[in-house]
Each structure stands twice: as structure tokens, then as C-alpha cells.
XYZ file of C-alpha atoms in Angstrom:
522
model
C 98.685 -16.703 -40.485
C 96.782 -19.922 -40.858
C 97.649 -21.162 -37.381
C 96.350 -17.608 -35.639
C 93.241 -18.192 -37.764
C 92.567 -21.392 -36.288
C 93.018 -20.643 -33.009
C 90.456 -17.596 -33.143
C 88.071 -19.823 -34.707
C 88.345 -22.762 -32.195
C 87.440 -19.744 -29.091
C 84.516 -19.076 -30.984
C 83.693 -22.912 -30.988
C 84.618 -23.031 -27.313
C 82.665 -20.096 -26.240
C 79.626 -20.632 -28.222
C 79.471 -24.412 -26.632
C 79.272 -23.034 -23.400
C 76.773 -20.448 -23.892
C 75.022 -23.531 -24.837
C 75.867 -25.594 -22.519
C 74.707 -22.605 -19.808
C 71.282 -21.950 -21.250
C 70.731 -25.850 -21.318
C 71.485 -26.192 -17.390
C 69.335 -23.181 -16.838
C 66.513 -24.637 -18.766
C 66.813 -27.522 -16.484
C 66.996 -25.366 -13.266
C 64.036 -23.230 -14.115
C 61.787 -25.490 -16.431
C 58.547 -24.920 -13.771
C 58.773 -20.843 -13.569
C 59.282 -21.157 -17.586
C 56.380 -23.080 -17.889
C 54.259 -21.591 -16.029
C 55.100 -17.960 -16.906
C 54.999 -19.075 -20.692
C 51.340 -20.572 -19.591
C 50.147 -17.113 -18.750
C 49.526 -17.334 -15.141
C 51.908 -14.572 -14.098
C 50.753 -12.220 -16.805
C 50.419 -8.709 -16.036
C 49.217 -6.877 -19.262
C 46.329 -4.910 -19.250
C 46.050 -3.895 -16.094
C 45.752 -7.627 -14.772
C 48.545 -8.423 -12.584
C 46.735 -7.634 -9.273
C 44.089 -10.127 -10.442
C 46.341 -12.851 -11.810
C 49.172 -13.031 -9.276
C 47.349 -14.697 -6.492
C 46.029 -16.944 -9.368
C 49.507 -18.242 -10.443
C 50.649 -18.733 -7.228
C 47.715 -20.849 -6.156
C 48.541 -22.935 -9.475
C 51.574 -24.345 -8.526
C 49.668 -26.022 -6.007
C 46.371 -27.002 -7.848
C 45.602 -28.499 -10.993
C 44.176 -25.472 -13.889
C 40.056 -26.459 -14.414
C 40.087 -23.482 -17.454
C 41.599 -20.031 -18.092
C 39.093 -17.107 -18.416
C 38.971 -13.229 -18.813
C 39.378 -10.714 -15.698
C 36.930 -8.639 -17.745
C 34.471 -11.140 -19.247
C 34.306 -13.956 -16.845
C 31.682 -15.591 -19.268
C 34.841 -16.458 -21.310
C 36.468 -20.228 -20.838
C 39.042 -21.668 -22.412
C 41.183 -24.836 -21.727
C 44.322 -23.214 -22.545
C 45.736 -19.915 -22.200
C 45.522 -17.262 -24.611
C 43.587 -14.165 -25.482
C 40.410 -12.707 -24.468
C 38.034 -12.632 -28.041
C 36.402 -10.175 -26.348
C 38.616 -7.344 -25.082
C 41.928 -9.379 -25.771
C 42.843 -9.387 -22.665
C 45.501 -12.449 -21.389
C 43.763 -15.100 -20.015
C 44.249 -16.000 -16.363
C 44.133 -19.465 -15.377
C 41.162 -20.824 -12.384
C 42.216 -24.029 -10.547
C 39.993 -27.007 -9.551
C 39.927 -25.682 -6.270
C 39.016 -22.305 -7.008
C 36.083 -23.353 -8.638
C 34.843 -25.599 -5.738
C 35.090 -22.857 -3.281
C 33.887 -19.915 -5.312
C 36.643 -17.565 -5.391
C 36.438 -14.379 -7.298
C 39.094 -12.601 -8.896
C 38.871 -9.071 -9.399
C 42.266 -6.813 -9.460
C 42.009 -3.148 -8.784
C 41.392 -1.676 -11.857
C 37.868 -3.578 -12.064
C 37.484 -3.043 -8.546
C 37.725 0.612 -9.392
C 35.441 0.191 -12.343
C 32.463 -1.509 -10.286
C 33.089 0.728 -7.418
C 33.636 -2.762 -5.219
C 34.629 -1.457 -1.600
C 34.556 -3.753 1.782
C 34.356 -3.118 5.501
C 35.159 -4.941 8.649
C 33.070 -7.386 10.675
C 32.233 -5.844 14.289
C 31.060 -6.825 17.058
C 29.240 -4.471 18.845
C 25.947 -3.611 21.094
C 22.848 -3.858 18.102
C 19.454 -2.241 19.688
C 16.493 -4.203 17.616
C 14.455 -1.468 16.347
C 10.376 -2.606 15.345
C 8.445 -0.048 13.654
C 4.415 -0.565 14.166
C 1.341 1.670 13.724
C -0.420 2.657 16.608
C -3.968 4.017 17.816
C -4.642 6.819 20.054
C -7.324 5.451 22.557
C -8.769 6.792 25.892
C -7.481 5.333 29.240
C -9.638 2.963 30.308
C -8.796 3.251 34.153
C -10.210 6.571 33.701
C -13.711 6.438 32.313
C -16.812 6.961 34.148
C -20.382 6.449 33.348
C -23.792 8.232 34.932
C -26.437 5.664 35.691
C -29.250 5.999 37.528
C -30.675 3.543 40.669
C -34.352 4.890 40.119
C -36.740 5.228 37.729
C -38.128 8.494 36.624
C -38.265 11.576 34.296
C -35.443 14.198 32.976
C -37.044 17.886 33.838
C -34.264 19.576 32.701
C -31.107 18.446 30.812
C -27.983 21.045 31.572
C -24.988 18.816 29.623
C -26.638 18.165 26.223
C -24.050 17.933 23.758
C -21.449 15.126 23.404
C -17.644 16.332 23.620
C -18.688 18.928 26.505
C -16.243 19.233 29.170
C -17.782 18.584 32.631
C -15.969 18.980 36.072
C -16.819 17.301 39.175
C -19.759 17.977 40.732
C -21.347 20.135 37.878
C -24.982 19.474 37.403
C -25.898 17.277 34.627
C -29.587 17.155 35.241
C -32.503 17.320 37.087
C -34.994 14.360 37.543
C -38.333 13.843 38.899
C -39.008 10.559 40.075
C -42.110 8.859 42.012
C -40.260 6.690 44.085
C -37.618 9.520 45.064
C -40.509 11.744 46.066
C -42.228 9.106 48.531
C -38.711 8.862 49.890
C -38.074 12.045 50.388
C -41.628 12.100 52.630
C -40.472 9.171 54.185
C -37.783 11.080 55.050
C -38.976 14.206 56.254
C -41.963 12.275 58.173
C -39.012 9.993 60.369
C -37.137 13.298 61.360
C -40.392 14.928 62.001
C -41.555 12.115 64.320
C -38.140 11.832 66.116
C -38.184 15.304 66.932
C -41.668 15.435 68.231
C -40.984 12.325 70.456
C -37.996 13.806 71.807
C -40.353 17.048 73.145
C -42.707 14.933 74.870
C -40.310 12.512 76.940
C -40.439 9.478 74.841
C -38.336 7.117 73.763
C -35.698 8.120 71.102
C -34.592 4.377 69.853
C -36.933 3.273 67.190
C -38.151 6.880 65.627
C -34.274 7.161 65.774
C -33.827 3.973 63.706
C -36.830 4.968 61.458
C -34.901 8.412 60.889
C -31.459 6.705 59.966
C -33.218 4.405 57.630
C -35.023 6.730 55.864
C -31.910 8.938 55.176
C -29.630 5.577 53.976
C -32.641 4.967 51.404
C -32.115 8.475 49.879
C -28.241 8.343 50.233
C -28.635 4.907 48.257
C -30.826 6.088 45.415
C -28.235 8.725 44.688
C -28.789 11.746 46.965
C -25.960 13.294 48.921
C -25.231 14.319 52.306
C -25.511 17.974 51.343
C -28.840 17.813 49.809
C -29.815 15.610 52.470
C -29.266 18.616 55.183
C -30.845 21.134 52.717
C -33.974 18.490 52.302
C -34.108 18.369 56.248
C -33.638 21.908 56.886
C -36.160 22.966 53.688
C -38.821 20.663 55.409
C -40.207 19.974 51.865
C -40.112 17.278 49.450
C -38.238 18.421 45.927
C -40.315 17.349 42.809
C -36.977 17.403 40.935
C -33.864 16.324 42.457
C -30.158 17.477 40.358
C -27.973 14.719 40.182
C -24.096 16.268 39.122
C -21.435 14.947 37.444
C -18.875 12.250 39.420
C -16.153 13.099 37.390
C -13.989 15.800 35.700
C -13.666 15.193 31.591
C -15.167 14.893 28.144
C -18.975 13.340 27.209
C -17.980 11.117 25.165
C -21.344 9.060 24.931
C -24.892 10.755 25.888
C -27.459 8.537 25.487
C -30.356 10.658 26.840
C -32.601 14.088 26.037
C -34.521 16.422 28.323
C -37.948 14.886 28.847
C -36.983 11.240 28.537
C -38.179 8.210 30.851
C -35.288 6.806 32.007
C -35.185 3.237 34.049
C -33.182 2.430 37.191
C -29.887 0.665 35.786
C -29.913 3.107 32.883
C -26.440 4.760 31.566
C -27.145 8.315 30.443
C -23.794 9.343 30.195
C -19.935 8.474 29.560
C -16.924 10.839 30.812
C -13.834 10.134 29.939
C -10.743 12.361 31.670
C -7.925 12.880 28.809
C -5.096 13.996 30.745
C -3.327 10.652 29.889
C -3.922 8.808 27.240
C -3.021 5.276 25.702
C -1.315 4.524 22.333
C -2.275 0.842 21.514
C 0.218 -0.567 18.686
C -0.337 -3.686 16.329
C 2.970 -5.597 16.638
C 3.421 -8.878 14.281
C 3.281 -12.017 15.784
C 6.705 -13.187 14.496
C 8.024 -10.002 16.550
C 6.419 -10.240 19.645
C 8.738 -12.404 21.135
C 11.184 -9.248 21.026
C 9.080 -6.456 22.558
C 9.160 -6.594 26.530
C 7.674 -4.884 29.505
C 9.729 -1.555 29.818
C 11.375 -0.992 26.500
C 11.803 2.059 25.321
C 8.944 3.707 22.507
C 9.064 6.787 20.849
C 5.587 8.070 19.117
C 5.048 10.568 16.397
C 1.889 11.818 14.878
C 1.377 13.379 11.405
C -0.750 15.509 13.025
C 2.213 17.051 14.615
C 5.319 16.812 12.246
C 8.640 17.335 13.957
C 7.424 16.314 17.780
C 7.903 13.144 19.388
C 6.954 11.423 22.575
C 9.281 9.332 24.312
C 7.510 6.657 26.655
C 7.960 2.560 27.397
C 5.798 -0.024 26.916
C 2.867 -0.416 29.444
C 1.669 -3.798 28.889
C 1.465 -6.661 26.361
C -2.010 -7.947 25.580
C -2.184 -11.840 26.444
C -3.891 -12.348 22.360
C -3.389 -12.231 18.967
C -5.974 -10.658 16.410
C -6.946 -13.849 14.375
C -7.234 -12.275 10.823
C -3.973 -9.639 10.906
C -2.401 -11.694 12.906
C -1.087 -8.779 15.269
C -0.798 -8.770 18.705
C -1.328 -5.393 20.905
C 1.092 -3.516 22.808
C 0.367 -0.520 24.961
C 1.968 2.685 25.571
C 0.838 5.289 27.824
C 1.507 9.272 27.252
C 0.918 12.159 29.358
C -1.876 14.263 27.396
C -1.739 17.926 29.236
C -1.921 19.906 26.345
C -4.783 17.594 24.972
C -2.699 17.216 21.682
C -3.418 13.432 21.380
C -6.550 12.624 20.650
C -8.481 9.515 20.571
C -8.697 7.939 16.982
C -5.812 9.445 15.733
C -3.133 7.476 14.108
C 0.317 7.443 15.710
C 3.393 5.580 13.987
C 5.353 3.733 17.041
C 9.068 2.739 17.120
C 10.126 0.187 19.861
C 13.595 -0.345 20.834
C 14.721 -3.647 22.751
C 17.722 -2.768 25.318
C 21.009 -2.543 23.010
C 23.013 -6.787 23.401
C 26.191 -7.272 21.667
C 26.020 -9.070 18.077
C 28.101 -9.960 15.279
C 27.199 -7.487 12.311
C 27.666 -6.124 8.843
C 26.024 -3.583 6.821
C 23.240 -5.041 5.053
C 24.385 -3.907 1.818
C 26.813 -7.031 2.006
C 24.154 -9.411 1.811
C 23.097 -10.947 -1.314
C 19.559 -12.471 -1.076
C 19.376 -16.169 -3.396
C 16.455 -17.852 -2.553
C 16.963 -19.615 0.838
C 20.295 -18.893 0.801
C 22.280 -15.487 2.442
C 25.766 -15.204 0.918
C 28.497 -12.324 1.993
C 31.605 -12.575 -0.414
C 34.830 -12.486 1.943
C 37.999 -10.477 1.088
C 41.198 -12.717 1.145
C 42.774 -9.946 0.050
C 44.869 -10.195 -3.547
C 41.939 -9.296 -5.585
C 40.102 -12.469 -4.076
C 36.308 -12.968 -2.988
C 34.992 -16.099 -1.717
C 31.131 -16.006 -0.913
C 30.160 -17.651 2.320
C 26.856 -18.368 3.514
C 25.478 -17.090 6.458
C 22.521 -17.160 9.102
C 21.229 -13.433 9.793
C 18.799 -12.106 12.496
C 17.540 -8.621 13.371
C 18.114 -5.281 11.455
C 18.916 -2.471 12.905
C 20.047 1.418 11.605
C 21.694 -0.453 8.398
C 22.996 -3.457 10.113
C 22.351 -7.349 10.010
C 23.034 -9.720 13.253
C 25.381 -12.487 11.516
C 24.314 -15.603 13.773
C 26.846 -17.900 11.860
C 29.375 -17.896 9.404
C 31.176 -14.661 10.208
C 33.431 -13.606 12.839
C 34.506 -10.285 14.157
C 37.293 -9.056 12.162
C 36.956 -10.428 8.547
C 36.307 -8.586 5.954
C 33.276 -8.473 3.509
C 32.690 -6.513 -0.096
C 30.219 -3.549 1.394
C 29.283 -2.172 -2.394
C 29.478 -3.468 -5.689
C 28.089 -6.830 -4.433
C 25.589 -7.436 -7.189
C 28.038 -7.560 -9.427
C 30.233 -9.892 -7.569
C 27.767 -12.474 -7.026
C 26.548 -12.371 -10.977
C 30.301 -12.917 -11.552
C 30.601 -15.768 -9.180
C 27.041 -17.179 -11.038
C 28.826 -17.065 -14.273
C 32.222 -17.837 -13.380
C 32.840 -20.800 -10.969
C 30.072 -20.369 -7.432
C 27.232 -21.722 -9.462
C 26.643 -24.249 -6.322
C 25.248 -21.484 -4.353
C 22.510 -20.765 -6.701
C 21.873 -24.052 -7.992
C 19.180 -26.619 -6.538
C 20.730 -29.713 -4.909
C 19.713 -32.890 -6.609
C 16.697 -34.911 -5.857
C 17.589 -37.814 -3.521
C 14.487 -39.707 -4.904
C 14.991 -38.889 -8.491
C 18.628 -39.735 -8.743
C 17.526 -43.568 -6.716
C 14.730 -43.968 -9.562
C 17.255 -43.173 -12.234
C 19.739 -45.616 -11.225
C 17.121 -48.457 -10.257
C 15.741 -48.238 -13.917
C 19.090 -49.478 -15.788
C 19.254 -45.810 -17.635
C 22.932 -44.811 -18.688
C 24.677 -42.981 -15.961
C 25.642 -40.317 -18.525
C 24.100 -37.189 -18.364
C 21.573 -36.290 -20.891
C 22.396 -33.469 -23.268
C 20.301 -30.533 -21.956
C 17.373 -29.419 -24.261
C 18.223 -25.998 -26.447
C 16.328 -23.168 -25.881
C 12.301 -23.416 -28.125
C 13.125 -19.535 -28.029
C 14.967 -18.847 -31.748
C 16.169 -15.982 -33.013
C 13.793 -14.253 -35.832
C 15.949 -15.737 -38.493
C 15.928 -19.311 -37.449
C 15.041 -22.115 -39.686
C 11.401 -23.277 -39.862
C 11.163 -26.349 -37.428
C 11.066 -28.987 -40.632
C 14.705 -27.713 -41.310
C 16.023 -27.526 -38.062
C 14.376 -30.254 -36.398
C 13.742 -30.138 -32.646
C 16.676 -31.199 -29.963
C 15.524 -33.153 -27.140
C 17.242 -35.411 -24.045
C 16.807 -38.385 -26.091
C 17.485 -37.127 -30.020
C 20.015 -34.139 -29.492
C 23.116 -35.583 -31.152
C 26.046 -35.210 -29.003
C 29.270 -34.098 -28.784
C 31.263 -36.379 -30.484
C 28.821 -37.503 -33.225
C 27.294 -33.962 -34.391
C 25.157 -34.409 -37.763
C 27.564 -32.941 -39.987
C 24.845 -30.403 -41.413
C 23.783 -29.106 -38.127
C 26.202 -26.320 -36.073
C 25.250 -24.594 -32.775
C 25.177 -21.298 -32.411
C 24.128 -18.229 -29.916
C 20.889 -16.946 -30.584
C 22.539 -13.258 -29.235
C 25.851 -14.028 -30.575
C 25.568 -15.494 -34.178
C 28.635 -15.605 -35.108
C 29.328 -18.021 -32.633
C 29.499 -21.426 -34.184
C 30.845 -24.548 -32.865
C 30.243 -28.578 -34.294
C 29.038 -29.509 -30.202
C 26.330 -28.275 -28.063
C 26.853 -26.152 -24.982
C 27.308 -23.095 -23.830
C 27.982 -19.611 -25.549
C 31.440 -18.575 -24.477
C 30.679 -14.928 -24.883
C 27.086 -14.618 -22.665
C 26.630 -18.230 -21.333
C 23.072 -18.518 -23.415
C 22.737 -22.251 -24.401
C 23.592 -22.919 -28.039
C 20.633 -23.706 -30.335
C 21.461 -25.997 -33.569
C 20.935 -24.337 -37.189
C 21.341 -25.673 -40.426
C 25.139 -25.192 -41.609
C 25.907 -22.350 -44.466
C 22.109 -21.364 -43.187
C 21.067 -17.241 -43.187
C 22.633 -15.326 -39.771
């Protein structure tokens, strides 16, 4: 019975040894995916494995900078663990991660900040320009009433500016000295030509004396019809009606019955408004993009709903010095005499459509003199890349470099993307590069290539210590990091229960710590 005992007993040796013999060679197999799922790169809990997985595999080929929160990206830790925040498992962000900016955000944040993205197309952009406009008059088409003799106005007939006139309608009636002895002159030539002819002599120089008589009145402003009626009347006219030359509006009337007017005088202005011009004021930086021929549509508040579709005229050859503007004209058919002069018209121009590269311009993220778009790699991964934009147009930007057709950008939630990537790891983007100058001074002067430790915020909560208990941190007296005064502790003016024996950075909101007093009031 002894023997049959010992036998069972040695199988139980024998098969535990091998059980350990097994998990040892398995240890020694899969040592790197223990380690690194034990390091919390592959974690999925909490809705994080969409965000973490395209971490852990870019880890086995990058060294871990820190491990931080899907949720709170203002969280850093060297080593893995859990969120303080949410308690979330920490996911790790390698070296090169942080040098090119990438973002992780797995779909259930994506959800949460309503991130979406869209393609990069290529396609034909039309440059729109939106200007404000004048109604004017056409200038081809105004015509003033001036006089080439000096006299009196007997009777006025058009005395009112804004009257419409046609051609030929009397405007007036003048009674001039020098148009009178004319007019004898006149009547005494074809007299004497006619007599001469009766009695046999010679025609030629009465003739002459006839002709040149009749040019002087044609000159001073008489026509050929009241010539004939002047001949055929046989008496001078102490007034003499001079009509109107043109068909349109007085738009200037500088006269009044029973005025002395002078030869060279202008007594009125017409102005025909069956076309009319629309002169715009177009910004010098956009002038370059408005052409002969483009296509303009005008609307009017005076007339809601209706536009006029027309192209651009001409391009005026200056700039206004103080707005800066330069004109452009437009000219519109005016039948219905709805546009009228001095009104204010708002003018879009439209340059001829030209391929471009383009994304909505709710992509772009404006930081200072830089114009980021955040790139999908897919896997819950943004990286923002700078670009070079040109025109606008119906919600789209030109991408002149940077982008190509077919990537993908975030479209919405972009904000919040870029205030992650400020927090997290694209802080380059944002931040000013140093001073060429300032960094040769530095080193030229023998100072310590260390850098200083960056002055606390003056601004303390309402409970801080007066200044004689907490005395002021600067660049040269701030203790530092491995030497802290052993009364002193930092802490977050918006997170006080944040203490640590170093300065830095809160871990919660990224505030930089200020230095209390230790055991002091919160």
C-alpha cells in the first residue's frame, strides 16, 4: 500500500514540474507582449481601446515620453496607472508622438465632442469678392446747354430741376443784341441778293454775303428751320427759342427767367437714365483678382428679392489714397428707371471658376501666423499640419501647401482638438521659436546652460500667505527641484489640494504651481 502511495505522489511531483517548467518557457517566449500589456498600453477599459491600440502598437517601436488620460489630457505621469481624475487607465505617448503632435481620441470622445472629418478635393473654386457700390449716371450720356452769345432769358419753359425734357423741346427763349444785328444782317444779304438778281447783276459776292450771314446765325446757335422761317418771315425775332439737344432728366439748372447770361455760360445739365453705372470700391489687396469681363451680380435694399446680373465694365487706373479702394465699374440697363443715382447697391464679383485644392474652412484653426488642419490617420489619431491658404469661397479655403487631394481633415470639433494638442504634446505649434540673438548673448556671457526655473504666477489665490511668509520666487531665488526649502510646497492656485515638494506644472489644469508655506490654511 506504501509502494502505490509513492508512486501517486511522485506523478504529482512529475506533473507539477512540468507545469512549471511550461509556464517558465512561455514566460521566456512572450516576456515583450507580457510586458507591455502589464504596462497598460493595450488596455481597453473604459471605453479606451480605440484610443489606446494604435498607441501600443506604435510603442514597440518608440521609446514611452509619459502616459496620460484619453479624457483629461492635462494628466502626465511617467508610469502607467490610473487617471486621478476619472480613473481611467492611462495610455502611454511615445517620444515621437510628442514631436509630431499626434492626437489620440477613440470614438467614444469623438462622439462626445461631436469630432467629424471630410475629404480633401480638388475641384473648380470661383473667388467670390463682396464690395459696396454707388449708383451713378453714365457719363457718355450727359449733355449740357451753353450758350455762344450773350444776352437775356425772356421766358424760361424748363424751370425745375429733375424735369424730363425730350429732344428738341423748348427750354427757353432769349433776346440777345448781337443775335438781333445778325439776324438783320441776315435778312439785309438775302434781300440784296434777290434784288441784284432782278436787275441783271452779278450774283457772286451778294451770294457770298448771303451764305455768310446765314453760317453766323447757324454758329451762334440757330437752326436750319428757323433759319427758313426767319427768311420767309422777313423780320428780325427779338427773342429767339433755343430747345433742348437731348432727351433726359435736368439734373443741374443753373439759370432763372430774366437772367443775363454770358456767351460760354452752362444753363443746363441733362442726363439720359436709360443705362446707368454702378461704381464699386474694391480693396486694394483684391484688385489683383477682379478682371475685365467677370461676372457681377447687384442688389439694392431698395428692391429686396431682385438682382441684376451684369460684368465688369472697366477698372479705374487709381487707388483712393485714404480708403485705400480702387473703383470698378459695372454698367446696368435702367428701362424701368428703378436705379437711381445715389443709391447704394451691394456688388458681388465672381472671378471665372480654376481648379484648387480645398477644405471647408471650419477645419482651419487660426494661431497667430500659423494655419493648422489636424489630419486623420485614422485609429483615433490627429496630427495637425500647417498649411498656406488663399481665397474663400461658399465655405471653402484654397490649400496652397501642405494638403493634397484625398486626405482627410477633422471638419467639426476642431477647437477642441487643437486645445488638446496645446495641452497634450503639439505645444511647438503655438509656441514662439527662440531668439537667435538672445540665446548667442546667453551663451557668450558664461551663464549656466541650465534653464532657469520659470517665475510662479504674482496672481495667488485669496487665501495665500502674506508675501513676508511666502516670499517671492524668481529666475534667480526659486529653489529648485532637487533642493526644495523643506517648509515651502507648491501647489495649484485652482486645485489646492495639489501639493508636490518641486515646482512645475499642475497635473490636473496645467496652471503653474505657486509655493505656500507647508501645514499653511487651503
Amino acid at each position: 500500500m506504501s509502494s502505490q502511495s509513492s508512486k501517486e505522489a511522485l506523478k504529482r511531483w512529475l506533473g507539477t514540474g512540468l507545469f512549471v517548467v511550461a509556464l517558465v518557457v512561455a514566460a521566456v517566449v512572450f516576456r515583450e507582449p507580457l510586458v507591455t500589456w502589464f504596462s497598460g498600453a493595450s488596455s481597453g477599459s473604459h471605453g479606451g481601446t480605440s484610443g489606446a491600440a494604435p498607441g501600443a502598437s506604435h510603442a514597440h517601436s518608440a521609446e514611452i515620453d509619459h502616459y496620460t488620460c484619453p479624457m483629461h489630457p492635462s494628466v502626465k505621469q511617467a508610469s502607467p496607472g490610473k487617471c486621478p481624475i476619472c480613473g481611467m487607465t492611462l495610455v502611454p505617448v511615445t517620444k515621437d508622438q510628442l514631436e509630431d503632435g499626434i492626437v489620440m481620441i477613440d470614438d467614444a470622445r469623438r462622439q462626445l465632442i461631436g469630432v467629424r472629418t471630410g475629404p480633401v478635393i480638388e475641384g473648380p473654386m470661383q473667388r467670390s469678392l463682396r464690395a459696396v457700390g454707388r449708383v451713378t449716371y453714365d457719363e457718355s450720356k450727359l449733355t449740357d446747354v451753353t450758350l455762344k452769345v450773350g444776352g437775356f432769358i425772356t421766358k424760361l419753359l424748363v424751370s425745375r430741376t429733375g424735369q424730363r425734357v425730350q429732344a428738341g423741346q423748348t427750354l427757353f427763349s432769349l433776346y440777345s443784341p448781337d443775335l438781333f444785328a445778325a439776324q438783320q444782317d441776315f435778312l439785309l444779304a438775302s434781300q440784296g441778293a434777290s434784288t441784284s438778281f432782278g436787275s441783271g447783276g452779278t450774283p457772286g459776292r451778294v451770294e457770298m454775303l448771303g451764305r455768310a450771314a446765314r453760317m453766323r446765325l447757324r454758329l451762334l446757335g440757330l437752326g436750319d428751320a428757323e433759319l427758313d422761317a426767319l427768311a420767309k418771315r422777313g423780320t428780325p425775332s427779338e427773342s429767339i427759342t433755343f430747345p433742348s439737344p437731348a432727351s433726359g432728366f435736368v439734373i443741374e439748372k443753373d439759370v432763372v427767367e430774366g437772367a443775363s447770361v454770358q456767351a460760354g455760360m452752362r444753363l443746363f445739365r441733362i442726363a439720359a437714365l436709360d443705362k446707368v453705372w454702378v461704381e464699386a470700391d474694391v480693396y486694394e489687396a483684391d484688385l489683383p483678382h477682379v478682371h475685365v469681363g467677370d461676372a457681377a451680380t447687384v442688389t439694392l435694399d431698395y428692391l429686396p428679392g431682385q438682382s441684376y446680373d451684369a460684368k465688369v465694365a472697366y477698372i479705374y487706373p487709381f487707388v483712393d489714397p485714404t480708403a485705400r479702394t480702387g473703383k470698378v465699374r459695372i454698367e446696368l440697363a435702367n428701362k424701368g428707371l428703378e436705379l437711381r443715382p445715389g443709391m447704394y447697391a451691394n456688388v458681388s464679383l465672381a472671378s471665372n471658376p480654376v481648379p484648387r485644392v480645398q477644405v471647408p474652412g471650419s477645419a482651419v484653426v487660426y494661431t497667430g501666423p500659423r494655419r493648422l488642419v489636424f489630419v486623420d490617420l485614422g485609429d483615433g489619431r490627429f496630427r495637425p499640419q500647417e498649411v498656406h491658404v488663399g481665397a474663400t469661397a461658399d465655405g471653402m479655403v484654397e490649400v496652397l501647401d501642405g494638403l493634397k487631394a484625398g486626405d482627410r481633415v477633422a471638419t467639426s470639433g476642431v477647437f477642441l482638438i487643437a486645445a488638446e494638442a496645446r495641452i497634450s504634446t503639439a505645444a511647438k505649434y503655438w509656441d514662439k521659436a527662440p531668439d537667435p540673438a538672445a540665446s548667442a548673448s546667453a551663451s557668450t556671457s558664461g551663464e549656466s546652460s541650465a534653464a532657469p526655473v520659470p517665475e510662479p504666477r504674482r496672481t495667488a489665490p485669496p487665501s495665500s500667505p502674506s508675501p513676508a511668509r511666502a516670499p517671492r520666487a524668481s529666475a534667480t531665488n526659486a529653489p529648485s527641484s532637487k533642493a526644495a526649502a523643506p517648509d515651502i510646497v507648491w501647489t495649484c492656485p485652482m486645485h489646492p489640494e495639489v501639493q508636490l515638494d518641486k515646482p512645475g506644472a499642475c497635473p490636473k489644469c496645467g496652471m503653474t504651481l505657486v509655493p505656500k508655506p507647508r501645514g499653511g490654511a487651503q
